[in-house]
């Protein structure tokens, strides 16, 4: 594979060897989400695992959205 870029290779390949964070499955109503923990009690939606078709059009369920989950530990 050849990559043509004006950016330095250090920026292009930054993070290529790091594993993504631990993911958690969360059920919200009739939707099963895969989220990545950002802080205690807050997660970022990675993708929808199981959902009715109209759930993909809901902006509050779009990937990258921060949502509360679980009980925050203090």
PDB file of N, CA and C in Angstrom:
ATOM      1  N   UNK A   1       0.844  -1.160   0.000  1.00  0.00           N
ATOM      2  CA  UNK A   1       0.000   0.000   0.000  1.00  0.00           C
ATOM      3  C   UNK A   1       0.901   1.238   0.000  1.00  0.00           C
ATOM      4  N   UNK A   2       0.547   2.209  -0.804  1.00  0.00           N
ATOM      5  CA  UNK A   2       1.284   3.453  -0.884  1.00  0.00           C
ATOM      6  C   UNK A   2       0.396   4.589  -0.397  1.00  0.00           C
ATOM      7  N   UNK A   3       0.941   5.420   0.486  1.00  0.00           N
ATOM      8  CA  UNK A   3       0.198   6.564   1.001  1.00  0.00           C
ATOM      9  C   UNK A   3       0.887   7.829   0.518  1.00  0.00           C
ATOM     10  N   UNK A   4       0.149   8.654  -0.215  1.00  0.00           N
ATOM     11  CA  UNK A   4       0.659   9.937  -0.646  1.00  0.00           C
ATOM     12  C   UNK A   4       0.062  11.002   0.251  1.00  0.00           C
ATOM     13  N   UNK A   5       0.899  11.763   0.940  1.00  0.00           N
ATOM     14  CA  UNK A   5       0.409  12.784   1.852  1.00  0.00           C
ATOM     15  C   UNK A   5       1.454  13.876   1.986  1.00  0.00           C
ATOM     16  N   UNK A   6       0.974  15.107   2.187  1.00  0.00           N
ATOM     17  CA  UNK A   6       1.904  16.211   2.428  1.00  0.00           C
ATOM     18  C   UNK A   6       2.226  16.322   3.913  1.00  0.00           C
ATOM     19  N   UNK A   7       1.516  15.544   4.724  1.00  0.00           N
ATOM     20  CA  UNK A   7       1.764  15.553   6.169  1.00  0.00           C
ATOM     21  C   UNK A   7       2.953  14.655   6.496  1.00  0.00           C
ATOM     22  N   UNK A   8       3.698  14.987   7.559  1.00  0.00           N
ATOM     23  CA  UNK A   8       4.825  14.131   7.950  1.00  0.00           C
ATOM     24  C   UNK A   8       4.328  12.748   8.382  1.00  0.00           C
ATOM     25  N   UNK A   9       5.119  11.723   8.138  1.00  0.00           N
ATOM     26  CA  UNK A   9       4.702  10.363   8.500  1.00  0.00           C
ATOM     27  C   UNK A   9       4.390  10.202   9.982  1.00  0.00           C
ATOM     28  N   UNK A  10       5.040  10.981  10.857  1.00  0.00           N
ATOM     29  CA  UNK A  10       4.782  10.880  12.293  1.00  0.00           C
ATOM     30  C   UNK A  10       3.320  11.236  12.605  1.00  0.00           C
ATOM     31  N   UNK A  11       2.762  12.186  11.891  1.00  0.00           N
ATOM     32  CA  UNK A  11       1.370  12.563  12.106  1.00  0.00           C
ATOM     33  C   UNK A  11       0.404  11.583  11.452  1.00  0.00           C
ATOM     34  N   UNK A  12       0.768  11.096  10.285  1.00  0.00           N
ATOM     35  CA  UNK A  12      -0.110  10.164   9.566  1.00  0.00           C
ATOM     36  C   UNK A  12      -0.262   8.869  10.348  1.00  0.00           C
ATOM     37  N   UNK A  13       0.829   8.361  10.890  1.00  0.00           N
ATOM     38  CA  UNK A  13       0.806   7.069  11.563  1.00  0.00           C
ATOM     39  C   UNK A  13       0.734   7.173  13.077  1.00  0.00           C
ATOM     40  N   UNK A  14       0.425   8.345  13.606  1.00  0.00           N
ATOM     41  CA  UNK A  14       0.312   8.527  15.047  1.00  0.00           C
ATOM     42  C   UNK A  14      -0.812   7.657  15.605  1.00  0.00           C
ATOM     43  N   UNK A  15      -0.494   6.801  16.557  1.00  0.00           N
ATOM     44  CA  UNK A  15      -1.489   5.954  17.193  1.00  0.00           C
ATOM     45  C   UNK A  15      -1.825   4.679  16.451  1.00  0.00           C
ATOM     46  N   UNK A  16      -1.072   4.333  15.426  1.00  0.00           N
ATOM     47  CA  UNK A  16      -1.397   3.136  14.639  1.00  0.00           C
ATOM     48  C   UNK A  16      -1.195   1.851  15.447  1.00  0.00           C
ATOM     49  N   UNK A  17      -0.283   1.864  16.421  1.00  0.00           N
ATOM     50  CA  UNK A  17      -0.005   0.662  17.201  1.00  0.00           C
ATOM     51  C   UNK A  17      -0.747   0.601  18.524  1.00  0.00           C
ATOM     52  N   UNK A  18      -1.567   1.606  18.815  1.00  0.00           N
ATOM     53  CA  UNK A  18      -2.294   1.595  20.085  1.00  0.00           C
ATOM     54  C   UNK A  18      -3.636   0.909  19.914  1.00  0.00           C
ATOM     55  N   UNK A  19      -3.998   0.156  20.907  1.00  0.00           N
ATOM     56  CA  UNK A  19      -5.285  -0.526  20.900  1.00  0.00           C
ATOM     57  C   UNK A  19      -6.374   0.452  21.332  1.00  0.00           C
ATOM     58  N   UNK A  20      -7.568   0.347  20.755  1.00  0.00           N
ATOM     59  CA  UNK A  20      -8.653   1.213  21.212  1.00  0.00           C
ATOM     60  C   UNK A  20      -9.053   0.860  22.640  1.00  0.00           C
ATOM     61  N   UNK A  21      -9.648   1.826  23.316  1.00  0.00           N
ATOM     62  CA  UNK A  21     -10.026   1.651  24.710  1.00  0.00           C
ATOM     63  C   UNK A  21     -11.027   0.529  24.916  1.00  0.00           C
ATOM     64  N   UNK A  22     -11.272   0.168  26.175  1.00  0.00           N
ATOM     65  CA  UNK A  22     -12.249  -0.887  26.450  1.00  0.00           C
ATOM     66  C   UNK A  22     -13.653  -0.409  26.106  1.00  0.00           C
ATOM     67  N   UNK A  23     -14.382  -1.250  25.453  1.00  0.00           N
ATOM     68  CA  UNK A  23     -15.741  -0.916  25.044  1.00  0.00           C
ATOM     69  C   UNK A  23     -16.746  -1.585  25.971  1.00  0.00           C
ATOM     70  N   UNK A  24     -17.892  -0.936  26.138  1.00  0.00           N
ATOM     71  CA  UNK A  24     -18.960  -1.436  26.986  1.00  0.00           C
ATOM     72  C   UNK A  24     -20.224  -1.489  26.142  1.00  0.00           C
ATOM     73  N   UNK A  25     -20.979  -2.571  26.261  1.00  0.00           N
ATOM     74  CA  UNK A  25     -22.282  -2.649  25.611  1.00  0.00           C
ATOM     75  C   UNK A  25     -23.334  -2.094  26.556  1.00  0.00           C
ATOM     76  N   UNK A  26     -24.206  -1.267  26.023  1.00  0.00           N
ATOM     77  CA  UNK A  26     -25.215  -0.597  26.827  1.00  0.00           C
ATOM     78  C   UNK A  26     -26.542  -0.672  26.098  1.00  0.00           C
ATOM     79  N   UNK A  27     -27.594  -1.028  26.816  1.00  0.00           N
ATOM     80  CA  UNK A  27     -28.933  -1.099  26.224  1.00  0.00           C
ATOM     81  C   UNK A  27     -29.719   0.125  26.663  1.00  0.00           C
ATOM     82  N   UNK A  28     -30.169   0.911  25.693  1.00  0.00           N
ATOM     83  CA  UNK A  28     -30.982   2.098  25.939  1.00  0.00           C
ATOM     84  C   UNK A  28     -32.294   1.897  25.184  1.00  0.00           C
ATOM     85  N   UNK A  29     -33.356   1.598  25.920  1.00  0.00           N
ATOM     86  CA  UNK A  29     -34.630   1.311  25.269  1.00  0.00           C
ATOM     87  C   UNK A  29     -34.526   0.049  24.438  1.00  0.00           C
ATOM     88  N   UNK A  30     -34.759   0.181  23.133  1.00  0.00           N
ATOM     89  CA  UNK A  30     -34.667  -0.974  22.236  1.00  0.00           C
ATOM     90  C   UNK A  30     -33.387  -0.944  21.402  1.00  0.00           C
ATOM     91  N   UNK A  31     -32.396  -0.151  21.836  1.00  0.00           N
ATOM     92  CA  UNK A  31     -31.144   0.014  21.104  1.00  0.00           C
ATOM     93  C   UNK A  31     -29.987  -0.505  21.951  1.00  0.00           C
ATOM     94  N   UNK A  32     -29.122  -1.314  21.349  1.00  0.00           N
ATOM     95  CA  UNK A  32     -27.904  -1.768  22.007  1.00  0.00           C
ATOM     96  C   UNK A  32     -26.740  -0.980  21.420  1.00  0.00           C
ATOM     97  N   UNK A  33     -26.028  -0.261  22.295  1.00  0.00           N
ATOM     98  CA  UNK A  33     -24.936   0.601  21.875  1.00  0.00           C
ATOM     99  C   UNK A  33     -23.602   0.021  22.303  1.00  0.00           C
ATOM    100  N   UNK A  34     -22.562   0.340  21.570  1.00  0.00           N
ATOM    101  CA  UNK A  34     -21.202   0.058  22.000  1.00  0.00           C
ATOM    102  C   UNK A  34     -20.608   1.419  22.352  1.00  0.00           C
ATOM    103  N   UNK A  35     -20.173   1.580  23.609  1.00  0.00           N
ATOM    104  CA  UNK A  35     -19.639   2.861  24.036  1.00  0.00           C
ATOM    105  C   UNK A  35     -18.230   2.685  24.582  1.00  0.00           C
ATOM    106  N   UNK A  36     -17.477   3.776  24.537  1.00  0.00           N
ATOM    107  CA  UNK A  36     -16.129   3.815  25.080  1.00  0.00           C
ATOM    108  C   UNK A  36     -16.162   4.737  26.292  1.00  0.00           C
ATOM    109  N   UNK A  37     -15.681   4.261  27.421  1.00  0.00           N
ATOM    110  CA  UNK A  37     -15.702   5.058  28.642  1.00  0.00           C
ATOM    111  C   UNK A  37     -14.777   6.257  28.487  1.00  0.00           C
ATOM    112  N   UNK A  38     -15.316   7.447  28.789  1.00  0.00           N
ATOM    113  CA  UNK A  38     -14.537   8.676  28.721  1.00  0.00           C
ATOM    114  C   UNK A  38     -14.145   9.103  30.130  1.00  0.00           C
ATOM    115  N   UNK A  39     -15.091   9.054  31.037  1.00  0.00           N
ATOM    116  CA  UNK A  39     -14.860   9.341  32.449  1.00  0.00           C
ATOM    117  C   UNK A  39     -15.889   8.531  33.229  1.00  0.00           C
ATOM    118  N   UNK A  40     -15.797   8.476  34.557  1.00  0.00           N
ATOM    119  CA  UNK A  40     -16.769   7.690  35.318  1.00  0.00           C
ATOM    120  C   UNK A  40     -18.202   8.172  35.070  1.00  0.00           C
ATOM    121  N   UNK A  41     -19.020   7.294  34.560  1.00  0.00           N
ATOM    122  CA  UNK A  41     -20.418   7.612  34.312  1.00  0.00           C
ATOM    123  C   UNK A  41     -20.705   8.273  32.987  1.00  0.00           C
ATOM    124  N   UNK A  42     -19.680   8.516  32.165  1.00  0.00           N
ATOM    125  CA  UNK A  42     -19.869   9.153  30.857  1.00  0.00           C
ATOM    126  C   UNK A  42     -19.168   8.318  29.801  1.00  0.00           C
ATOM    127  N   UNK A  43     -19.861   8.087  28.685  1.00  0.00           N
ATOM    128  CA  UNK A  43     -19.280   7.317  27.596  1.00  0.00           C
ATOM    129  C   UNK A  43     -19.547   7.960  26.253  1.00  0.00           C
ATOM    130  N   UNK A  44     -18.714   7.638  25.277  1.00  0.00           N
ATOM    131  CA  UNK A  44     -18.871   8.123  23.912  1.00  0.00           C
ATOM    132  C   UNK A  44     -19.372   6.976  23.051  1.00  0.00           C
ATOM    133  N   UNK A  45     -20.430   7.214  22.292  1.00  0.00           N
ATOM    134  CA  UNK A  45     -20.997   6.178  21.433  1.00  0.00           C
ATOM    135  C   UNK A  45     -20.018   5.859  20.313  1.00  0.00           C
ATOM    136  N   UNK A  46     -19.685   4.579  20.173  1.00  0.00           N
ATOM    137  CA  UNK A  46     -18.816   4.120  19.101  1.00  0.00           C
ATOM    138  C   UNK A  46     -19.668   3.671  17.917  1.00  0.00           C
ATOM    139  N   UNK A  47     -20.679   2.834  18.204  1.00  0.00           N
ATOM    140  CA  UNK A  47     -21.573   2.366  17.142  1.00  0.00           C
ATOM    141  C   UNK A  47     -22.816   1.758  17.747  1.00  0.00           C
ATOM    142  N   UNK A  48     -23.814   1.579  16.915  1.00  0.00           N
ATOM    143  CA  UNK A  48     -25.038   0.901  17.312  1.00  0.00           C
ATOM    144  C   UNK A  48     -24.885  -0.568  16.941  1.00  0.00           C
ATOM    145  N   UNK A  49     -25.075  -1.450  17.920  1.00  0.00           N
ATOM    146  CA  UNK A  49     -24.934  -2.883  17.665  1.00  0.00           C
ATOM    147  C   UNK A  49     -26.238  -3.495  17.177  1.00  0.00           C
ATOM    148  N   UNK A  50     -27.329  -3.222  17.887  1.00  0.00           N
ATOM    149  CA  UNK A  50     -28.651  -3.714  17.498  1.00  0.00           C
ATOM    150  C   UNK A  50     -29.631  -2.576  17.672  1.00  0.00           C
ATOM    151  N   UNK A  51     -30.377  -2.283  16.615  1.00  0.00           N
ATOM    152  CA  UNK A  51     -31.329  -1.178  16.702  1.00  0.00           C
ATOM    153  C   UNK A  51     -32.334  -1.278  15.563  1.00  0.00           C
ATOM    154  N   UNK A  52     -33.538  -0.750  15.788  1.00  0.00           N
ATOM    155  CA  UNK A  52     -34.466  -0.630  14.671  1.00  0.00           C
ATOM    156  C   UNK A  52     -33.922   0.393  13.670  1.00  0.00           C
ATOM    157  N   UNK A  53     -34.360   0.313  12.443  1.00  0.00           N
ATOM    158  CA  UNK A  53     -33.797   1.164  11.399  1.00  0.00           C
ATOM    159  C   UNK A  53     -33.949   2.653  11.682  1.00  0.00           C
ATOM    160  N   UNK A  54     -35.048   3.068  12.293  1.00  0.00           N
ATOM    161  CA  UNK A  54     -35.230   4.496  12.538  1.00  0.00           C
ATOM    162  C   UNK A  54     -34.291   5.035  13.614  1.00  0.00           C
ATOM    163  N   UNK A  55     -33.668   4.171  14.414  1.00  0.00           N
ATOM    164  CA  UNK A  55     -32.739   4.620  15.451  1.00  0.00           C
ATOM    165  C   UNK A  55     -31.469   5.211  14.840  1.00  0.00           C
ATOM    166  N   UNK A  56     -31.111   4.770  13.635  1.00  0.00           N
ATOM    167  CA  UNK A  56     -29.914   5.284  12.984  1.00  0.00           C
ATOM    168  C   UNK A  56     -30.081   6.743  12.557  1.00  0.00           C
ATOM    169  N   UNK A  57     -31.298   7.239  12.510  1.00  0.00           N
ATOM    170  CA  UNK A  57     -31.554   8.626  12.125  1.00  0.00           C
ATOM    171  C   UNK A  57     -31.664   9.552  13.323  1.00  0.00           C
ATOM    172  N   UNK A  58     -31.664   9.012  14.519  1.00  0.00           N
ATOM    173  CA  UNK A  58     -31.792   9.838  15.724  1.00  0.00           C
ATOM    174  C   UNK A  58     -30.448  10.479  16.056  1.00  0.00           C
ATOM    175  N   UNK A  59     -30.388  11.827  16.095  1.00  0.00           N
ATOM    176  CA  UNK A  59     -29.109  12.501  16.328  1.00  0.00           C
ATOM    177  C   UNK A  59     -28.504  12.213  17.703  1.00  0.00           C
ATOM    178  N   UNK A  60     -29.317  11.916  18.708  1.00  0.00           N
ATOM    179  CA  UNK A  60     -28.777  11.635  20.040  1.00  0.00           C
ATOM    180  C   UNK A  60     -28.086  10.277  20.114  1.00  0.00           C
ATOM    181  N   UNK A  61     -28.227   9.448  19.082  1.00  0.00           N
ATOM    182  CA  UNK A  61     -27.574   8.141  19.047  1.00  0.00           C
ATOM    183  C   UNK A  61     -26.450   8.073  18.014  1.00  0.00           C
ATOM    184  N   UNK A  62     -26.034   9.211  17.494  1.00  0.00           N
ATOM    185  CA  UNK A  62     -24.985   9.208  16.473  1.00  0.00           C
ATOM    186  C   UNK A  62     -23.624   8.954  17.124  1.00  0.00           C
ATOM    187  N   UNK A  63     -22.721   8.272  16.422  1.00  0.00           N
ATOM    188  CA  UNK A  63     -21.389   8.001  16.965  1.00  0.00           C
ATOM    189  C   UNK A  63     -20.671   9.295  17.334  1.00  0.00           C
ATOM    190  N   UNK A  64     -19.986   9.260  18.472  1.00  0.00           N
ATOM    191  CA  UNK A  64     -19.271  10.429  18.966  1.00  0.00           C
ATOM    192  C   UNK A  64     -20.037  11.212  20.012  1.00  0.00           C
ATOM    193  N   UNK A  65     -21.332  10.916  20.177  1.00  0.00           N
ATOM    194  CA  UNK A  65     -22.151  11.597  21.165  1.00  0.00           C
ATOM    195  C   UNK A  65     -21.817  11.092  22.556  1.00  0.00           C
ATOM    196  N   UNK A  66     -21.708  12.003  23.504  1.00  0.00           N
ATOM    197  CA  UNK A  66     -21.454  11.626  24.895  1.00  0.00           C
ATOM    198  C   UNK A  66     -22.778  11.355  25.598  1.00  0.00           C
ATOM    199  N   UNK A  67     -22.845  10.233  26.317  1.00  0.00           N
ATOM    200  CA  UNK A  67     -24.051   9.877  27.033  1.00  0.00           C
ATOM    201  C   UNK A  67     -23.698   9.412  28.450  1.00  0.00           C
ATOM    202  N   UNK A  68     -24.596   9.620  29.406  1.00  0.00           N
ATOM    203  CA  UNK A  68     -24.359   9.085  30.753  1.00  0.00           C
ATOM    204  C   UNK A  68     -24.703   7.604  30.786  1.00  0.00           C
ATOM    205  N   UNK A  69     -24.005   6.851  31.607  1.00  0.00           N
ATOM    206  CA  UNK A  69     -24.323   5.434  31.785  1.00  0.00           C
ATOM    207  C   UNK A  69     -23.875   5.001  33.171  1.00  0.00           C
ATOM    208  N   UNK A  70     -24.530   3.991  33.698  1.00  0.00           N
ATOM    209  CA  UNK A  70     -24.157   3.423  34.984  1.00  0.00           C
ATOM    210  C   UNK A  70     -24.261   4.427  36.128  1.00  0.00           C
ATOM    211  N   UNK A  71     -23.716   4.038  37.229  1.00  0.00           N
ATOM    212  CA  UNK A  71     -23.667   4.899  38.404  1.00  0.00           C
ATOM    213  C   UNK A  71     -22.248   5.416  38.580  1.00  0.00           C
ATOM    214  N   UNK A  72     -22.063   6.738  38.610  1.00  0.00           N
ATOM    215  CA  UNK A  72     -20.696   7.242  38.823  1.00  0.00           C
ATOM    216  C   UNK A  72     -20.178   6.848  40.211  1.00  0.00           C
ATOM    217  N   UNK A  73     -18.945   6.456  40.267  1.00  0.00           N
ATOM    218  CA  UNK A  73     -18.347   6.072  41.540  1.00  0.00           C
ATOM    219  C   UNK A  73     -17.613   7.264  42.113  1.00  0.00           C
ATOM    220  N   UNK A  74     -17.906   7.587  43.384  1.00  0.00           N
ATOM    221  CA  UNK A  74     -17.237   8.726  44.023  1.00  0.00           C
ATOM    222  C   UNK A  74     -16.578   8.300  45.309  1.00  0.00           C
TER     223      UNK A  74
END
